[in-house]
XYZ file of C-alpha atoms in Angstrom:
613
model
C 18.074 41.993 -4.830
C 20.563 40.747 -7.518
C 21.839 43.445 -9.860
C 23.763 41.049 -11.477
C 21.988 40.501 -14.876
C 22.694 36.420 -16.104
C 23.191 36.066 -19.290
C 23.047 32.274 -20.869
C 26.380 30.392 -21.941
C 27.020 30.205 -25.315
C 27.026 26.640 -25.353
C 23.546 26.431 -24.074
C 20.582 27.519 -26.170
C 18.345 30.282 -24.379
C 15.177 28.543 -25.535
C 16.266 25.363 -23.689
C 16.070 26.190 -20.129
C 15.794 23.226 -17.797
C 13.310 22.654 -14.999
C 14.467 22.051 -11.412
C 11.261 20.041 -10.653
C 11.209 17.089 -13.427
C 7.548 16.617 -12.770
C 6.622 20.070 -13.049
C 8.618 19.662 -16.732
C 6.593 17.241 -17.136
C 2.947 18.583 -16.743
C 3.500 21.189 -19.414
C 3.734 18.365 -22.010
C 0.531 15.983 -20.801
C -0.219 13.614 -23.890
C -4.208 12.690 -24.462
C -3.943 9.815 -24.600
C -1.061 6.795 -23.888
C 1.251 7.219 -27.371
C 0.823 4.108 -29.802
C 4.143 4.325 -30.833
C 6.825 2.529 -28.048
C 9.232 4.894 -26.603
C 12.611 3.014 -26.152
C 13.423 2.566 -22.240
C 16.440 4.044 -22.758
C 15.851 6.441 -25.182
C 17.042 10.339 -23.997
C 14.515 13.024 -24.509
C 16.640 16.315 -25.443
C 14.726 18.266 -22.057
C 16.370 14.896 -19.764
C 19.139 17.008 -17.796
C 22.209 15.257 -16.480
C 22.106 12.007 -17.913
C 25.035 10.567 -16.874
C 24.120 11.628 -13.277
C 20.771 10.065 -13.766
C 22.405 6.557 -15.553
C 24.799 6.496 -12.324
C 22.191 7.004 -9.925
C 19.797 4.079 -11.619
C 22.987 1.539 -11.284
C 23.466 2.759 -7.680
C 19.706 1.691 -6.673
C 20.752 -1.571 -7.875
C 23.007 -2.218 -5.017
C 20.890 0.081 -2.079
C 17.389 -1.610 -3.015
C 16.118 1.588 -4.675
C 16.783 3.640 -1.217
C 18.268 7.155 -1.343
C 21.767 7.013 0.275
C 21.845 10.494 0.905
C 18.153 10.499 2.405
C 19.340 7.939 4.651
C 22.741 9.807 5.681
C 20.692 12.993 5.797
C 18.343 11.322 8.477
C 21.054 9.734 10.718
C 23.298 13.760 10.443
C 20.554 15.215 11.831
C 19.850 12.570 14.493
C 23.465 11.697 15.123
C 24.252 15.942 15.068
C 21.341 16.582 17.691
C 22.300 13.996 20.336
C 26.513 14.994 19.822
C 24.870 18.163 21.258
C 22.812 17.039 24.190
C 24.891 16.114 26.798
C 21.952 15.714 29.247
C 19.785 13.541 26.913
C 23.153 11.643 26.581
C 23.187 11.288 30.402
C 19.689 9.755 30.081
C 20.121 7.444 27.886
C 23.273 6.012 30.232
C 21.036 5.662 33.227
C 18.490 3.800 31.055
C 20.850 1.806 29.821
C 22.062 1.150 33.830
C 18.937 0.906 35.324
C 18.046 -1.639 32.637
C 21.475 -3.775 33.122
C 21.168 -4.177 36.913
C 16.776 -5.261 36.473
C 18.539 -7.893 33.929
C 21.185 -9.291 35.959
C 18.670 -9.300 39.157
C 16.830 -11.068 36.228
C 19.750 -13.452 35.936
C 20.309 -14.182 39.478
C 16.871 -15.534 40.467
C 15.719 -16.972 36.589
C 14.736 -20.333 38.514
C 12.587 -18.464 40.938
C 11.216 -15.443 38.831
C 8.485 -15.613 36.651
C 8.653 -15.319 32.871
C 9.117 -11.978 31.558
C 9.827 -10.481 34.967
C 11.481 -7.591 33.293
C 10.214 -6.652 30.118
C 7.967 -9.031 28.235
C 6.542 -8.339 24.005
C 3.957 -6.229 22.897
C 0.876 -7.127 21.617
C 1.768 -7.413 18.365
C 5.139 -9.361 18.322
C 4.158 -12.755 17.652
C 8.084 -13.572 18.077
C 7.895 -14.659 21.129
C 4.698 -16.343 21.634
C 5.458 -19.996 21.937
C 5.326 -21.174 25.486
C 8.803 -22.810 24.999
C 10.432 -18.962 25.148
C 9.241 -19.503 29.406
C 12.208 -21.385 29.640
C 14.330 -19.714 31.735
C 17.739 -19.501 29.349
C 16.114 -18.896 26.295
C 13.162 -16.120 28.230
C 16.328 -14.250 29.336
C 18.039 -14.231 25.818
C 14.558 -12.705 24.655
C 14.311 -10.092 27.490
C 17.850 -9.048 26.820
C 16.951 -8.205 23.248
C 13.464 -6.533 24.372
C 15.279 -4.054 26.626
C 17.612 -3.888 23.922
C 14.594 -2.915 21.205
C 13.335 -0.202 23.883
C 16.445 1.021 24.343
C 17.506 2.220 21.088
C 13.444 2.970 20.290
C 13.832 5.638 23.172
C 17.131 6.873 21.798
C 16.021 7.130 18.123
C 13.058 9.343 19.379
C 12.052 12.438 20.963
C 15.623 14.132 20.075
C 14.605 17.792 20.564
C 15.341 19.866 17.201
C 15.243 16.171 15.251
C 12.542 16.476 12.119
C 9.570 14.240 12.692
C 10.947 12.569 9.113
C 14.351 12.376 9.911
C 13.439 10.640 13.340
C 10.976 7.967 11.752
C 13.961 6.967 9.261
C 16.037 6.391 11.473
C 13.911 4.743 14.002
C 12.944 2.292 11.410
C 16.376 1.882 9.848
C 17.330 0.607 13.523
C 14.528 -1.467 13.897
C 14.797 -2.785 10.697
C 18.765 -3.992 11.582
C 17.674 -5.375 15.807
C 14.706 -7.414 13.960
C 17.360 -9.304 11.851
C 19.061 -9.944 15.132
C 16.163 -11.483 17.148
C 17.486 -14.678 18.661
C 13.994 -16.116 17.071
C 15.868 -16.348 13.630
C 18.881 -18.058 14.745
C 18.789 -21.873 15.005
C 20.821 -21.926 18.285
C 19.059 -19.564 20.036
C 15.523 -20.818 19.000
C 14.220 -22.912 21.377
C 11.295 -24.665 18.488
C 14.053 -24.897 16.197
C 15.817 -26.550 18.487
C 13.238 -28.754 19.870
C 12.173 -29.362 16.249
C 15.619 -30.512 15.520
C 16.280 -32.646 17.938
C 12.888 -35.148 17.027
C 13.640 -35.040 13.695
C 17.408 -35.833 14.204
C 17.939 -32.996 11.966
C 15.858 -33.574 9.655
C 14.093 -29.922 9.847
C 17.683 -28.597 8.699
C 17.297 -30.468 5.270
C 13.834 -29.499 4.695
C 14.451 -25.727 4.985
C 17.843 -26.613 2.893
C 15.391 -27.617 0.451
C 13.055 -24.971 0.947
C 16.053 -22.288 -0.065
C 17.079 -23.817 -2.750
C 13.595 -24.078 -4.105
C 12.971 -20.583 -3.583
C 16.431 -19.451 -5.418
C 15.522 -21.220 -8.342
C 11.884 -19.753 -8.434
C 13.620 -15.677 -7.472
C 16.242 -16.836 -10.694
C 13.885 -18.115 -12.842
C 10.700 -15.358 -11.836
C 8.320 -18.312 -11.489
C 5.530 -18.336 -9.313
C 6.375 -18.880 -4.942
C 5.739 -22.852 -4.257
C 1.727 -23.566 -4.171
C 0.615 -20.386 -6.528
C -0.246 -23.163 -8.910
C -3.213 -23.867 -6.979
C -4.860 -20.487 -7.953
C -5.316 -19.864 -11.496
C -6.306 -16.783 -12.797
C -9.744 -16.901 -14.762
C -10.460 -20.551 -12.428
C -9.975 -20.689 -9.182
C -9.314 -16.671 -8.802
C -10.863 -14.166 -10.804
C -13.433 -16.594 -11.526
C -16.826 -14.588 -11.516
C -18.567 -14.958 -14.966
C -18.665 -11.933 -17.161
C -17.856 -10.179 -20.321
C -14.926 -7.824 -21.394
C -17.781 -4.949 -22.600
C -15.401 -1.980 -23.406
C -10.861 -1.765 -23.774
C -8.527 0.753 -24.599
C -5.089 1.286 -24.593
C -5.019 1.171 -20.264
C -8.128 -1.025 -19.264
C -10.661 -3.168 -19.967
C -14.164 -2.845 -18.715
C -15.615 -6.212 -17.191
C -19.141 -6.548 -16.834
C -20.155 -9.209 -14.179
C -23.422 -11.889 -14.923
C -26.395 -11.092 -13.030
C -26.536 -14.140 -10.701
C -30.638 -12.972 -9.274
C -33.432 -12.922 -11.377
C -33.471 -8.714 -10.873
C -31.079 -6.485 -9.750
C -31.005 -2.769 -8.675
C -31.315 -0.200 -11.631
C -28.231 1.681 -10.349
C -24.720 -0.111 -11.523
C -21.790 -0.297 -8.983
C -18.178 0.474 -10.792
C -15.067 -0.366 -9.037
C -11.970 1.506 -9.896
C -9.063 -0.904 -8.109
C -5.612 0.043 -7.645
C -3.024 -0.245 -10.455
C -0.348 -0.864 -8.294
C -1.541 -4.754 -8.011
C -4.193 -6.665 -10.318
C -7.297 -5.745 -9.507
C -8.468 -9.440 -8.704
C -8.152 -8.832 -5.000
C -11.591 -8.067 -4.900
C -12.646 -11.152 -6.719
C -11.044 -14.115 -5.772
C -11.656 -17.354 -4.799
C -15.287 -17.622 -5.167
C -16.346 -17.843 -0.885
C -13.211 -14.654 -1.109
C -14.973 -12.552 -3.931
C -16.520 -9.333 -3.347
C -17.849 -9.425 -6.781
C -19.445 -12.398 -6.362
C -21.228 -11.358 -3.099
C -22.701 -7.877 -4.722
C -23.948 -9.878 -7.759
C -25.840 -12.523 -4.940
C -27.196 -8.599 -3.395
C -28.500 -8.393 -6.787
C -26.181 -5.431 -8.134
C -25.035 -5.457 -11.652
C -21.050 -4.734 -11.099
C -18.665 -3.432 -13.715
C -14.428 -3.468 -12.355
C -11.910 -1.663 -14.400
C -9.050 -4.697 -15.214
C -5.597 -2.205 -15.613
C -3.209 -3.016 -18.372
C 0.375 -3.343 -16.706
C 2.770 -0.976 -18.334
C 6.193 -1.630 -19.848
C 9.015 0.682 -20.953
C 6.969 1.481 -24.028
C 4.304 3.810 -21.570
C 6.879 6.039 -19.819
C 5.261 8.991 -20.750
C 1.533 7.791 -19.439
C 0.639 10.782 -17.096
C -1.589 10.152 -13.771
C -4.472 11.962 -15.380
C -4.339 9.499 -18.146
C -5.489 6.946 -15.224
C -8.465 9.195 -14.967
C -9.445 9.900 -18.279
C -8.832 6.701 -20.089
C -9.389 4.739 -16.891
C -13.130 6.260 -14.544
C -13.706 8.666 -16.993
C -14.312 6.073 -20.430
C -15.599 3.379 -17.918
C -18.458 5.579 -16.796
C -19.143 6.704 -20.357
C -19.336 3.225 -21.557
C -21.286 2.249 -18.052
C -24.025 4.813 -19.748
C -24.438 3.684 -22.496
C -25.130 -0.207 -21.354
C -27.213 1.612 -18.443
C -28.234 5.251 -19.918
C -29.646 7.937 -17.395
C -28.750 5.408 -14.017
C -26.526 7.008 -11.373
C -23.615 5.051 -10.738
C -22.266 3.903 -7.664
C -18.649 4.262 -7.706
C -16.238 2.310 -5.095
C -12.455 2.985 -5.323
C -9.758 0.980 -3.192
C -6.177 2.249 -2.486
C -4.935 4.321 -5.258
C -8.129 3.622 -7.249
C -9.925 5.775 -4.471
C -7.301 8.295 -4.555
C -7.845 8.678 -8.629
C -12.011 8.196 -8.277
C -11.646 10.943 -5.609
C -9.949 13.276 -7.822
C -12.386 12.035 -10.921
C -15.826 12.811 -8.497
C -14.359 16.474 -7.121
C -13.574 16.978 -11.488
C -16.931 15.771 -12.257
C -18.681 17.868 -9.072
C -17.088 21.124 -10.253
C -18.165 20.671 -13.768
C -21.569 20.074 -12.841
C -21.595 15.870 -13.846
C -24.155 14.099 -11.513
C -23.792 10.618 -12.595
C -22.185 9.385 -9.382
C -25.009 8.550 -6.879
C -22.749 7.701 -4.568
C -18.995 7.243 -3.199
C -17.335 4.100 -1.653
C -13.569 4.821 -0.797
C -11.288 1.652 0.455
C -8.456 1.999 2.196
C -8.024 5.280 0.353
C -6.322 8.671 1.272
C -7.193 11.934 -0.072
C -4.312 13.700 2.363
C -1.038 12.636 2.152
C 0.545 14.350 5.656
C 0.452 11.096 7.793
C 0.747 8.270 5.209
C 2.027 6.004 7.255
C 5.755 3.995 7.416
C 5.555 4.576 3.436
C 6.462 7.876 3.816
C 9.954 7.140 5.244
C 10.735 5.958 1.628
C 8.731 9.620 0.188
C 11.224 12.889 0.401
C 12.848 15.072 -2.171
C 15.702 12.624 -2.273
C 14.237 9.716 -2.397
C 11.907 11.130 -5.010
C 14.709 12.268 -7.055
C 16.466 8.792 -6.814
C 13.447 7.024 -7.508
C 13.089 8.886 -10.532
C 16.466 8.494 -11.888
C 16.104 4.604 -11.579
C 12.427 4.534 -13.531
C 13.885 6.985 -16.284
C 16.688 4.468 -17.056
C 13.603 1.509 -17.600
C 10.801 3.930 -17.894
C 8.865 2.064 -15.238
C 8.817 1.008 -11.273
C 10.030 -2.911 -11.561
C 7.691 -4.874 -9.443
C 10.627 -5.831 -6.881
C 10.869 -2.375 -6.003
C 7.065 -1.869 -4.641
C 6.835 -5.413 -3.502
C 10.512 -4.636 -1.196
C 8.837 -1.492 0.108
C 5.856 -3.373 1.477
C 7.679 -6.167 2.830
C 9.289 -4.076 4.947
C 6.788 -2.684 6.332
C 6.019 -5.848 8.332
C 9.046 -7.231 8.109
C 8.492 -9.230 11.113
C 5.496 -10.882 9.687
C 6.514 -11.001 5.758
C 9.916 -11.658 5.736
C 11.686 -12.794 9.792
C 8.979 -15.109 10.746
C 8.630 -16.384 7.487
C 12.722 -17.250 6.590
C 12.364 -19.208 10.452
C 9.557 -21.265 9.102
C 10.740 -22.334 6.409
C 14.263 -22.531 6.002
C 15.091 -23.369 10.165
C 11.922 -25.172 10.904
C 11.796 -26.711 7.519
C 7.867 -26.598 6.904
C 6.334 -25.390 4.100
C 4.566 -22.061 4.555
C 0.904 -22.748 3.315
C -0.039 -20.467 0.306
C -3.161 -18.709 0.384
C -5.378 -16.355 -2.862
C -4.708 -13.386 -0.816
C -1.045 -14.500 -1.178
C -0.753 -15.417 -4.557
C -2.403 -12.660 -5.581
C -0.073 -10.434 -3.393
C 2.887 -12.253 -5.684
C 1.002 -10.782 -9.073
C 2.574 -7.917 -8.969
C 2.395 -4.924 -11.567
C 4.848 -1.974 -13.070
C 4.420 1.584 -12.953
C 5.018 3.756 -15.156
C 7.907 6.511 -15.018
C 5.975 9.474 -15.465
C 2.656 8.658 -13.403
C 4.143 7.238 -10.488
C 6.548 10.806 -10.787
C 3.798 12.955 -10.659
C 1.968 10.698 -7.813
C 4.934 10.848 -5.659
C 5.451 14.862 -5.917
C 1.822 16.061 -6.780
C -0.262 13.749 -3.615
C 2.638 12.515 -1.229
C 5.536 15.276 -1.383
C 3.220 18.399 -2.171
C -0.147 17.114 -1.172
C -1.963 18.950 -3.525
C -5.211 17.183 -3.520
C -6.235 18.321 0.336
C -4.629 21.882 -0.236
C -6.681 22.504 -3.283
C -3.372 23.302 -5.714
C -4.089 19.947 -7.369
C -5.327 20.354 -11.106
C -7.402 18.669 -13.745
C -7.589 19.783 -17.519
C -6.153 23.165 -16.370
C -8.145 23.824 -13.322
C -7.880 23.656 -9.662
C -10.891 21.212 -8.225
C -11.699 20.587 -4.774
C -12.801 17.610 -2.592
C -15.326 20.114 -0.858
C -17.379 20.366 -4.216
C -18.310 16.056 -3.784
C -21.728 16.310 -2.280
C -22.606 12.573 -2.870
C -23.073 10.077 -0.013
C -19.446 8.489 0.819
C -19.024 5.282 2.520
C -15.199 4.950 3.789
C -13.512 1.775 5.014
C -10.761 2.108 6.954
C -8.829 -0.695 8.672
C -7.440 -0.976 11.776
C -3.706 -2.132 11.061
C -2.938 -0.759 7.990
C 0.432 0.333 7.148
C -0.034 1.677 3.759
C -3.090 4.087 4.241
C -4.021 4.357 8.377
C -7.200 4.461 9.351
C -6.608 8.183 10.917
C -5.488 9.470 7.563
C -8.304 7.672 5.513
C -10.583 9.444 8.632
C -9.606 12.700 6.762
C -12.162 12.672 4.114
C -14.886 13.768 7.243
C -13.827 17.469 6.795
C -12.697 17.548 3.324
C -15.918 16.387 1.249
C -19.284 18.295 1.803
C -21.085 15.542 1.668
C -23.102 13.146 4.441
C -20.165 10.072 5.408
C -20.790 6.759 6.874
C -17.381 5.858 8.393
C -16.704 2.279 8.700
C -13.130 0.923 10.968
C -12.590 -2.400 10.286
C -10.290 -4.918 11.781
C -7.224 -6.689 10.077
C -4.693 -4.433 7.362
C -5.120 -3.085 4.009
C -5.603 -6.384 2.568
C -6.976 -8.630 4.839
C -9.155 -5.997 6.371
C -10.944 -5.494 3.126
C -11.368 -8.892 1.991
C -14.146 -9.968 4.698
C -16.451 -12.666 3.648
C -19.112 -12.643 5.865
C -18.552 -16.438 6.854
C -15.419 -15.938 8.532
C -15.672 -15.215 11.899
C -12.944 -13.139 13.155
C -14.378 -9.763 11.783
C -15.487 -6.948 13.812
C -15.966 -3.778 12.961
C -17.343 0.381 13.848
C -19.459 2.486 12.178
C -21.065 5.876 12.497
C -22.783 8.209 9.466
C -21.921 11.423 10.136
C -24.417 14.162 8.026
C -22.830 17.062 6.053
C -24.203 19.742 8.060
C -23.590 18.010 11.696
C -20.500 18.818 13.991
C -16.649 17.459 13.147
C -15.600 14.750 15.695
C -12.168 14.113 15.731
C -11.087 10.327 15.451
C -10.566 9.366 19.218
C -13.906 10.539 20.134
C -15.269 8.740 17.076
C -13.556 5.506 18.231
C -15.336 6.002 21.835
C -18.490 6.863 20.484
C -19.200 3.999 17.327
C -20.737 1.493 17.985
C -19.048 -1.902 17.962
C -20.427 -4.635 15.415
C -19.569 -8.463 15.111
C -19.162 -9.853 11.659
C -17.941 -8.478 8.089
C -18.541 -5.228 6.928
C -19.947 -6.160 3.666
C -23.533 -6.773 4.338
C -23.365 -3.164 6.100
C -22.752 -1.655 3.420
C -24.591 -3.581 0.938
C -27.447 -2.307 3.136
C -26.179 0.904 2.708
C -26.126 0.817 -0.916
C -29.875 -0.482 -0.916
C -31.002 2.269 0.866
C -30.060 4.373 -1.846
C -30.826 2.138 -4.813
C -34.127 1.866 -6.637
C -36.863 -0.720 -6.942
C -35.107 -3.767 -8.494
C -35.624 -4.734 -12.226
C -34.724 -6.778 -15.239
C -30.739 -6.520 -15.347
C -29.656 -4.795 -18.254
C -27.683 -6.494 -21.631
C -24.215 -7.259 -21.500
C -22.246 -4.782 -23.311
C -23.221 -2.243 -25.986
C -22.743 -2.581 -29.801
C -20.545 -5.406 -31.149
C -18.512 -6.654 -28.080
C -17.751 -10.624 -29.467
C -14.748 -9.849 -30.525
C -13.707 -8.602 -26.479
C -12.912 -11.642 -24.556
C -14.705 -13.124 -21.371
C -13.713 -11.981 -17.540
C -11.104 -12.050 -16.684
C -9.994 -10.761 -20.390
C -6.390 -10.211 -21.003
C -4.909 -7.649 -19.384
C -5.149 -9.450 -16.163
C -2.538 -11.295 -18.122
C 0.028 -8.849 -18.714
């Protein structure tokens, strides 16, 4: 116990005391609404502590890609601290490194007599070294050497007693992320299709992907679309479903999709997409379009179109996403549709905010959700994947420093995050194709819609980061709306939750969460590909498979390895399951309903403009 009583400086008023936690500043102070007057970028609020510090930081993230140095140095101390202090594990890791030497140089010794990947050969996922021309006896050694190489330092980067789970995933990545660069797949002389490419084209591969560089410097310097974008146009070839802008505010604009059947069901379906990309990605090309195949089911579908922010809505809190963005589309939803439940479907960070809006709307007694679709979307934040290497108090901190200089997340920042994620697939694989193999990589909706990337604002993505990912407040029941605490165990409406099988942003375990946090009955559905690709799964391609198993309120927990041996396996997309789903919970159908309420000519058509920004 202090008895030391503090007394404040003369130079600083007592009124003024400064807050430790910027977001927790920042939550006494919530506007109503997004202000209508802009707020300069740059402009110093007299609560912003430290300025200089924070100015310095923002021009540091410049030159480190947004990543916390200190988080990073942190992570390799405590690694670097643990193994300096366990001479044993030390003596393990020499004998590993022995025992793999001498297998390699047996390796050597008999290469024209040994089969292929006699020592260590890739995983199931590294599509690296695929090509049957990596058999070849020099160039399948000069791969093996780096596998044992990659399982080396994996094994040393991980399971260092006393090492924090965190600490050991950064730096387990950060490695990985420095031997993928090194791969001899991305080097022209030790790439045997580069090389065989080269030599019957005379070269000519070299000056293609010469050409290809160039191309793509002048498109990064000039922030034009990537080379074959032009194909997909927003409001023609993507985002192309017919229907009206009914309702906009200051943050969205309410799109209200033509009836393409001669009835439809009396209950509406809302979708609530993620902010941090357009919401499109569930309506694109027309055989891509999820919109377009619940219309055909004969549902009348509203989507929420988010306005992307600019400097001018730094102050735009996360619970203005719920209020002006589920919260005024279901109010103008009843009054096209009056005393209809509403089925609600939220992707990503949509499903995180239309979680958050349904336990709000549970606990004060609003019944106008019939039922709950969540894509892709976490409600627990404890194992959110590789994205959480970039999510401590340091990073956090940095992160904010660099948004309150602009008063937003560039897009560069979110997009570099998610590249690296797969870096492998988005950025390695890609750089050989085109610039050493000198094709051109074929462009597809998915990714040109993947290149439309959006801004978030300072404040929300602040409070996001610290309220759901560094506190998560949501599954512990601190997290509040309007001054109260609410509580995913108040939802009682059927859920349906997607998750897919390789995601990297929300995995399928966490997303499996939801089974003992809402007191409702839950269909879980595990679908194949990632958070993208996954969910986008027309039902005439092929290659989708998926599980699925309802599991009633009142009926036992089962953990997610049991539920992966006990779910039944299905061929096919997902989307006519739940379609099916939603039927069985939809009314007789009937005449669909007008387009918009009250004077909406002056609103434009679908896509409307925000989509735009």
């Amino acid at each position: 116990m202090s008895v030391v009583k503090i007394f404040p400086r003369a130079e600083e008023p007592p009124a003024q005391a400064l807050s430790a936690n910027p977001a927790a500043e920042a939550s006494t102070t919530i506007p109503e609404t997004i202000p209508e007057k802009p707020v300069v970028a740059n402009s110093l609020p007299a609560s912003e502590p430290y300025p200089f510090d924070r100015a310095f930081h923002a021009v540091l993230a410049r030159f480190t890609g947004g990543i916390s140095p200190v988080a990073l140095s942190l992570a390799w101390l405590d690694w670097s601290a643990h193994l300096a202090a366990a001479p044993e594990r030390q003596m393990q890791m020499f004998r590993n490194g022995l025992h793999d030497t001498g297998r390699f140089l047996q390796a050597v010794a008999h290469a024209t007599s040994q089969k292929p990947w006699s020592v260590i050969e890739p995983q199931g996922r590294d599509r690296r070294f695929k090509d049957p021309q990596w058999e070849i006896a020099s160039f399948n050694l000069l791969a093996q050497a780096f596998l044992l190489t990659e399982r080396w330092w994996h094994d040393a980067t991980t399971g260092m007693r006393g090492v924090s789970h965190a600490n050991e995933a950064v730096v387990e990545f950060s490695v990985r992320q420095m031997l993928d660069m090194l791969a001899p797949s991305n080097f022209a002389a030790t790439n045997p299709q580069v090389l065989e490419k080269a030599f019957q084209s005379g070269g000519e591969n070299f000056v293609f992907g010469w050409q290809n560089w160039c191309s793509d410097l002048m498109r990064l310097l000039s922030v034009s679309k990537p080379a074959g974008d032009e194909r997909f146009v927003v409001g023609k070839t993507v985002a192309a479903s017919p229907g009206k802008v009914v309702y906009r505010n200051d943050l969205i604009e309410l799109i209200q999709y033509h009836p393409t059947t001669a009835q439809v069901r009396p209950e509406p379906i809302l979708i609530v997409p993620a902010w941090i990309m357009k919401y499109y990605i569930l309506d694109l090309s027309p055989q891509n379009s999820l919109v377009r195949y619940l219309t055909g089911q004969g549902f009348t579908v509203f989507a929420i179109s988010w306005r992307n922010p600019d400097a001018k809505d730094r102050d735009v809190a996360f619970d203005d996403y719920r209020k002006l963005g589920v919260m005024a589309a279901l109010d103008t939803i009843g009054r096209i549709m009056p005393d209809r439940k509403i089925h609600a479907l939220g992707y990503c960070l949509g499903g995180t905010l239309l979680s958050i809006a349904a336990a709000a709307m549970a606990r004060d007694g609003d019944r106008r959700l019939g039922t709950i679709t969540l894509l892709a979307a976490q409600t627990d934040f404890t194992e959110a994947g590789e994205l959480t290497l970039f999510i401590n108090e340091s990073q956090v901190a940095f992160l904010e420093d660099m948004m309150w200089q602009r008063g937003y997340l560039d897009t560069t920042q979110m997009a570099g995050a998610f590249q690296l994620l797969r870096s492998n697939e988005l950025i390695w694989s890609r750089l050989s194709h085109d610039y050493l193999m000198g094709e051109s990589s074929r462009s597809s909706d998915l990714m040109a819609w993947n290149a439309d990337a959006t801004r978030l604002p300072y404040r929300m993505h602040s409070e996001y980061l610290r309220k759901l990912f560094l506190d998560n407040d949501l599954a512990e029941g601190r997290y509040r709306v309007e001054g109260r605490s609410v509580s995913l165990s108040d939802i009682h409406a059927p859920m349906f939750v997607v998750g897919t099988l390789a995601d990297h942003v929300a995995p399928w375990r966490s997303v499996y969460k939801i089974h003992y946090q809402a007191d409702a009955d839950v269909t879980f559905l595990l679908t194949n590909g990632g958070h993208n690709a996954g969910v986008v799964a027309p039902p005439d391609e092929p290659w989708h498979n998926y599980q699925v198993m309802t599991k009633a309120a009142d009926a036992p927990y089962v953990g997610p390895d049991e539920w992966l041996k006990l779910a039944p396996h299905v061929e096919g997309s997902w989307w006519p399951e739940w379609a099916q789903w939603l039927a069985a919970r939809s009314g007789a159908p009937c005449d669909p309903p007008s387009i918009g309420v009250g004077d909406v000519d002056g609103l434009p058509d679908a896509p409307g403009d925000y989509v735009h920004t």
